[in-house]
Amino acid sequence: MTLTTNIFKKEFKKVFESQHASNIKDSSSEQQYAALANFIKFYSSDNWKQTNQLYIDEQVKQVYYFSMEFLPGRMLKSNLLNLGILDTVRDGITEMGLDFDAIVQSEVDPALGNGGLGRLASCFMDSIASLAIPGNGNGIRYRYGLFQQRFVDGYQVELPDNWLRNGNIWEVRKENKAVMIRFGGEVYLKEDGENKLRPIYSNTQNILAVPYDTGMIGYENDVVNNLRLWSAEIPPEEEINFKTSAERVLVNQITEVLYPDDSNYEGQLLRLRQEYFFTSAGIQSIIRFFKKQQLPWSEFPNKIAIHVNDTHPALCIPELMRILLDEEGLSWEKAWDITKKSISYTNHTIMQEAMEKWPVHMVQELIPRIYQIIEAINQRHIDKKIPLYGEELTYRTTIISDGNIKMANLAIIGSHSVNGVAQLHTDILKEEILHDFYEMYPSKFNNKTNGITQRRWLHLANEKLTQLIDTKIGKEWKTSPAELRQFKAYSKDEETLNLLSDIKLENKKRFAAYAKEKYAIELDPTALFDVQIKRLHAYKRQLLNALHILDRYLKIKDDPKIELQPRVFIFGAKAAPSYIYAKQIIKFINALAELVNNDPDVGNKIKIVFVENYGVSLAELIIPAADISEQISLAGKEASGTSNMKLMLNGALTMATLDGANIEIKDLVGEDNIFLFGMTNDEVNRMNREGHYSSKTVLKNNPRLNRILECLINGTIPDIEVEGRVIYDSLVQYNDEYYVLQDFESFVAAQERADILYQDKPLWNQKALINIASSGPFSADFTIMRYAEEIWNVKERPTKDKV
Ligand code: DL6
């Protein structure tokens, strides 16, 4: 049925009235949202059913993307866009006298991830469906998302994120697809009379994993894929075994909250429980589906690709082995062959502290059979590799060592593909972090630079810019993002550049209105908007950004009449609750904001806005308003970054170290259209090797920097006695682990170049346009095509029209 505005209005009214038994005019935007989301779910349900049926009928190969985190953002508008009915519905809603934007904003933004990794997973879901690739997401339905961040006296305070308070309309509970997960107890292997060893379990705790499915709607192609999130419940038939409230609480806890505090043993155990819970549930449901097709097991890797998003789901490997060995009776060799051929793994970090390892005793206690299998995988690895590579290299690659299970080692040994997420990151993996494995398995390693979906990050977030691009180069870029390059033809077209500038100004006004309403800060929309939005981590160097602001502040205090390019510095960042140093940096930036924003000498020359509770929805507001994108991590530390891509796509110029995907941005836009500064990865490595770096020496020759740092401890910035001292000491006494001071001068010089360029608006706009036009290669559609072709070996399925 073609949905016209009139049909929509009639049908929508029906849905609303059947749900609320009241007049739509008297309802709240939350109620209108609920009815509209239900309407869309119903509208897309046929396609969802048919997509699923087609996958079954045609026995196509499917990919299963296992991720501990998904950050989908609000789904209403994105679903309308992908269904091709955004304008129809918006018009209908407006004609009914309702406020479309208010309805959109009534939706809760589910924070089921920490940052880049989870958002990447959701961009991938959008691209997989939009490319008509048979694909599924597999994760956890956390009862509470990542904490809600509030600032109290400038300090981060964490509040629970009760995102399910009003229910979640997009999901469908599939109780009939529930599976049982076995924890704890004892296990031993017994001969089964056919020369096979079968595990015998006793005293296990069995927990029910119930799936909640959400349709992942492809862009105008009738495809609706599935995102399956698992929830833990007490199995009704085992109620008797959960008598105490402590036992019951333990079950609920499994899927209660994203990233439980793992600074204590119980927290770690819970996280390991979560990892096994969702991997086992996902693998069991894959096996059940595969078995329905009645194909020989050798066909499994031809029908199923399992992707492990970082090591959190790496237990997929022993779990698949367990089922193939214990339940399906395959030989070790066959099971191992199938497992390796089916599983692939992405590494997202080189930070040692993020490399997962689990104490052996913990795994033994929680999942004893899985431990036995990991031990056997490890032993076979040793036996096979020693004759080929010798003891030294082999023992450096074992899964079990020093009483720990190293999850990256398991993921590499048990998979057929290991990829990094930007070229530099992959090179570092091959040459440094995972070099031993690279020697053993050179052909497993490959690069897949991250990508973002242009549909959410341009089409939805920046509708005016979308219209401008559409009028200039047509609409093809929405499905063929490489077409964006045609926009470059307008880089010297005055009319287009002026329009681009007007759109940016409007977006900045939109953000300014938000800042005024939320924080009572008055922003000048003609100022340069300088944006750093990402998790707070020392290596990302929000501190460098703040020290630069402090430098500007001191310049103004020295000469209040100084002419400086007015700037609005926007920060958005959550710090992990247990990461004290990151929280101290938040407090420092907030205190600096308090000082600077209220100093009459400063006026509009500097304003700082640190938005609370940064997430997908705020990113959609901030990114279109950005002039400068701060991507200033220490070279070699940021695996890729994805905010760099979203900001570029919206015409921000990148202030960049040569790190992660910044290098690829530079290659695409050319050095004239990016501000580069700081040490390269090679220079950092040399410094580290030689061990000559002394932040004190940097300071000795730099009175300006000395003065800036003094402000941390001399009371210039009120209310940071503790934080200022800690930050000062980290830079001076503890030798500045992330080379903030070393890169400071070149950072400030690059910022000065940006100021000068911003004075020349036509030239700035030209560079902004070149950035937009060069960003096509960062579309997640391309990234996914490469995963599909080079790793998963899955094909786009013909969409309904083509069948
Ligand atoms: O690949 C997505 C994203 C990258 O863009 C960031 O550069 C990287 O820091 C982030 N990594 C993580 C690490 N998590 N773990 N484990 O979030 O991944």
Short mmCIF file of C-alpha atoms in Angstrom, two decimals, residues 54-215:
data_model
loop_
_atom_site.label_atom_id
_atom_site.label_comp_id
_atom_site.label_asym_id
_atom_site.label_seq_id
_atom_site.Cartn_x
_atom_site.Cartn_y
_atom_site.Cartn_z
CA LEU A 54 13.20 -15.26 2.38
CA TYR A 55 16.35 -16.04 4.36
CA ILE A 56 14.83 -19.37 5.33
CA ASP A 57 13.49 -20.23 1.88
CA GLU A 58 16.63 -19.34 0.01
CA GLN A 59 18.99 -20.73 2.64
CA VAL A 60 21.25 -17.74 2.18
CA LYS A 61 24.38 -17.25 4.22
CA GLN A 62 23.72 -14.97 7.17
CA VAL A 63 26.01 -12.94 9.35
CA TYR A 64 25.55 -12.66 13.12
CA TYR A 65 27.18 -9.60 14.63
CA PHE A 66 27.85 -10.28 18.33
CA SER A 67 28.36 -7.14 20.33
CA MET A 68 28.15 -6.39 24.04
CA GLU A 69 27.03 -2.89 23.09
CA PHE A 70 24.64 -1.28 20.63
CA LEU A 71 23.96 2.45 20.57
CA PRO A 72 21.08 2.78 18.12
CA GLY A 73 19.98 6.32 18.97
CA ARG A 74 16.33 7.25 18.69
CA MET A 75 14.72 5.05 16.08
CA LEU A 76 11.48 6.76 15.09
CA LYS A 77 12.82 9.21 12.56
CA SER A 78 15.45 6.88 11.24
CA ASN A 79 12.82 4.20 10.64
CA LEU A 80 10.56 6.70 8.87
CA LEU A 81 13.44 7.77 6.68
CA ASN A 82 14.43 4.24 5.78
CA LEU A 83 10.81 3.28 5.08
CA GLY A 84 10.62 6.24 2.69
CA ILE A 85 7.67 7.82 4.56
CA LEU A 86 9.35 10.56 6.57
CA ASP A 87 7.83 13.46 4.64
CA THR A 88 4.40 11.84 4.40
CA VAL A 89 4.21 11.21 8.12
CA ARG A 90 5.67 14.56 9.09
CA ASP A 91 3.16 16.34 6.86
CA GLY A 92 0.32 14.24 8.25
CA ILE A 93 1.32 14.91 11.85
CA THR A 94 1.61 18.63 11.18
CA GLU A 95 -1.75 18.71 9.42
CA MET A 96 -3.24 17.08 12.49
CA GLY A 97 -2.00 20.06 14.49
CA LEU A 98 0.65 18.02 16.35
CA ASP A 99 4.30 18.84 16.90
CA PHE A 100 6.42 16.37 14.96
CA ASP A 101 9.73 17.39 16.57
CA ALA A 102 8.28 17.09 20.05
CA ILE A 103 7.06 13.60 19.21
CA VAL A 104 10.50 12.61 17.89
CA GLN A 105 12.14 13.93 21.04
CA SER A 106 9.80 12.03 23.31
CA GLU A 107 11.56 8.84 22.38
CA VAL A 108 14.14 7.61 24.87
CA ASP A 109 17.64 7.34 23.41
CA PRO A 110 18.79 3.89 24.56
CA ALA A 111 22.33 4.11 25.97
CA LEU A 112 23.21 0.44 25.58
CA GLY A 113 26.84 1.20 24.87
CA ASN A 114 29.75 3.27 26.08
CA GLY A 115 30.78 5.05 22.92
CA GLY A 116 32.49 4.37 19.62
CA LEU A 117 32.31 0.58 19.69
CA GLY A 118 28.57 0.43 20.38
CA ARG A 119 27.70 3.20 17.97
CA LEU A 120 29.75 1.47 15.28
CA ALA A 121 27.72 -1.68 15.85
CA SER A 122 24.50 0.27 15.26
CA CYS A 123 25.84 2.03 12.15
CA PHE A 124 26.73 -1.43 10.89
CA MET A 125 23.21 -2.71 11.56
CA ASP A 126 21.83 0.16 9.45
CA SER A 127 24.25 -0.50 6.60
CA ILE A 128 23.81 -4.27 6.66
CA ALA A 129 20.04 -3.84 6.26
CA SER A 130 20.41 -1.02 3.74
CA LEU A 131 22.69 -3.15 1.60
CA ALA A 132 20.19 -6.01 1.82
CA ILE A 133 22.74 -8.25 3.45
CA PRO A 134 21.22 -11.06 5.50
CA GLY A 135 22.42 -10.01 8.91
CA ASN A 136 21.53 -10.14 12.56
CA GLY A 137 22.71 -8.36 15.67
CA ASN A 138 23.16 -10.26 18.92
CA GLY A 139 23.57 -8.55 22.28
CA ILE A 140 22.19 -7.91 25.75
CA ARG A 141 18.94 -6.23 26.66
CA TYR A 142 20.25 -4.24 29.60
CA ARG A 143 17.52 -3.22 31.99
CA TYR A 144 19.50 -0.04 32.70
CA GLY A 145 21.70 1.60 30.09
CA LEU A 146 24.95 3.46 30.67
CA PHE A 147 24.47 5.90 33.53
CA GLN A 148 22.85 9.29 33.04
CA GLN A 149 25.49 11.91 33.63
CA ARG A 150 24.76 15.01 35.69
CA PHE A 151 27.14 17.70 36.85
CA VAL A 152 26.88 18.79 40.45
CA ASP A 153 29.29 21.61 41.28
CA GLY A 154 31.16 20.58 38.16
CA TYR A 155 31.57 16.97 39.29
CA GLN A 156 30.21 14.07 37.30
CA VAL A 157 27.41 12.31 39.13
CA GLU A 158 25.99 9.06 37.77
CA LEU A 159 22.29 8.33 37.85
CA PRO A 160 20.61 5.14 36.71
CA ASP A 161 19.36 5.13 33.15
CA ASN A 162 15.91 3.62 33.44
CA TRP A 163 15.36 3.57 29.69
CA LEU A 164 12.63 0.92 29.84
CA ARG A 165 10.43 2.88 32.23
CA ASN A 166 7.74 3.37 29.60
CA GLY A 167 8.47 0.13 27.80
CA ASN A 168 10.18 -0.21 24.44
CA ILE A 169 7.80 -0.24 21.52
CA TRP A 170 10.27 -1.40 18.91
CA GLU A 171 11.00 -4.74 20.53
CA VAL A 172 9.10 -7.99 20.35
CA ARG A 173 9.49 -10.51 23.15
CA LYS A 174 10.01 -13.98 21.68
CA GLU A 175 9.47 -16.29 24.61
CA ASN A 176 9.15 -19.25 22.27
CA LYS A 177 12.75 -18.71 21.16
CA ALA A 178 14.19 -18.71 24.70
CA VAL A 179 17.21 -20.89 25.45
CA MET A 180 18.74 -22.21 28.66
CA ILE A 181 22.17 -21.10 29.87
CA ARG A 182 24.06 -23.29 32.27
CA PHE A 183 26.35 -21.78 34.93
CA GLY A 184 28.51 -23.23 37.67
CA GLY A 185 28.32 -26.71 39.14
CA GLU A 186 30.63 -29.59 38.32
CA VAL A 187 31.28 -31.41 35.11
CA TYR A 188 33.12 -34.57 34.22
CA LEU A 189 33.51 -36.47 30.97
CA LYS A 190 32.13 -39.96 30.65
CA GLU A 191 32.55 -42.57 27.89
CA ASP A 192 29.23 -42.92 26.11
CA GLY A 193 29.84 -46.43 24.80
CA GLU A 194 30.55 -45.16 21.27
CA ASN A 195 34.09 -44.08 22.08
CA LYS A 196 32.94 -40.54 22.69
CA LEU A 197 33.28 -38.53 25.85
CA ARG A 198 30.10 -36.87 27.04
CA PRO A 199 30.01 -34.27 29.80
CA ILE A 200 27.98 -35.05 32.88
CA TYR A 201 26.88 -31.97 34.79
CA SER A 202 25.76 -31.64 38.38
CA ASN A 203 24.63 -28.77 40.61
CA THR A 204 24.44 -26.29 37.75
CA GLN A 205 22.39 -23.15 37.85
CA ASN A 206 20.18 -22.89 34.79
CA ILE A 207 19.02 -19.53 33.61
CA LEU A 208 16.60 -18.69 30.86
CA ALA A 209 17.71 -16.33 28.10
CA VAL A 210 14.67 -14.69 26.54
CA PRO A 211 15.18 -12.81 23.27
CA TYR A 212 13.71 -9.42 22.45
CA ASP A 213 13.87 -8.72 18.72
CA THR A 214 13.96 -5.33 17.06
CA GLY A 215 13.56 -4.78 13.33
#
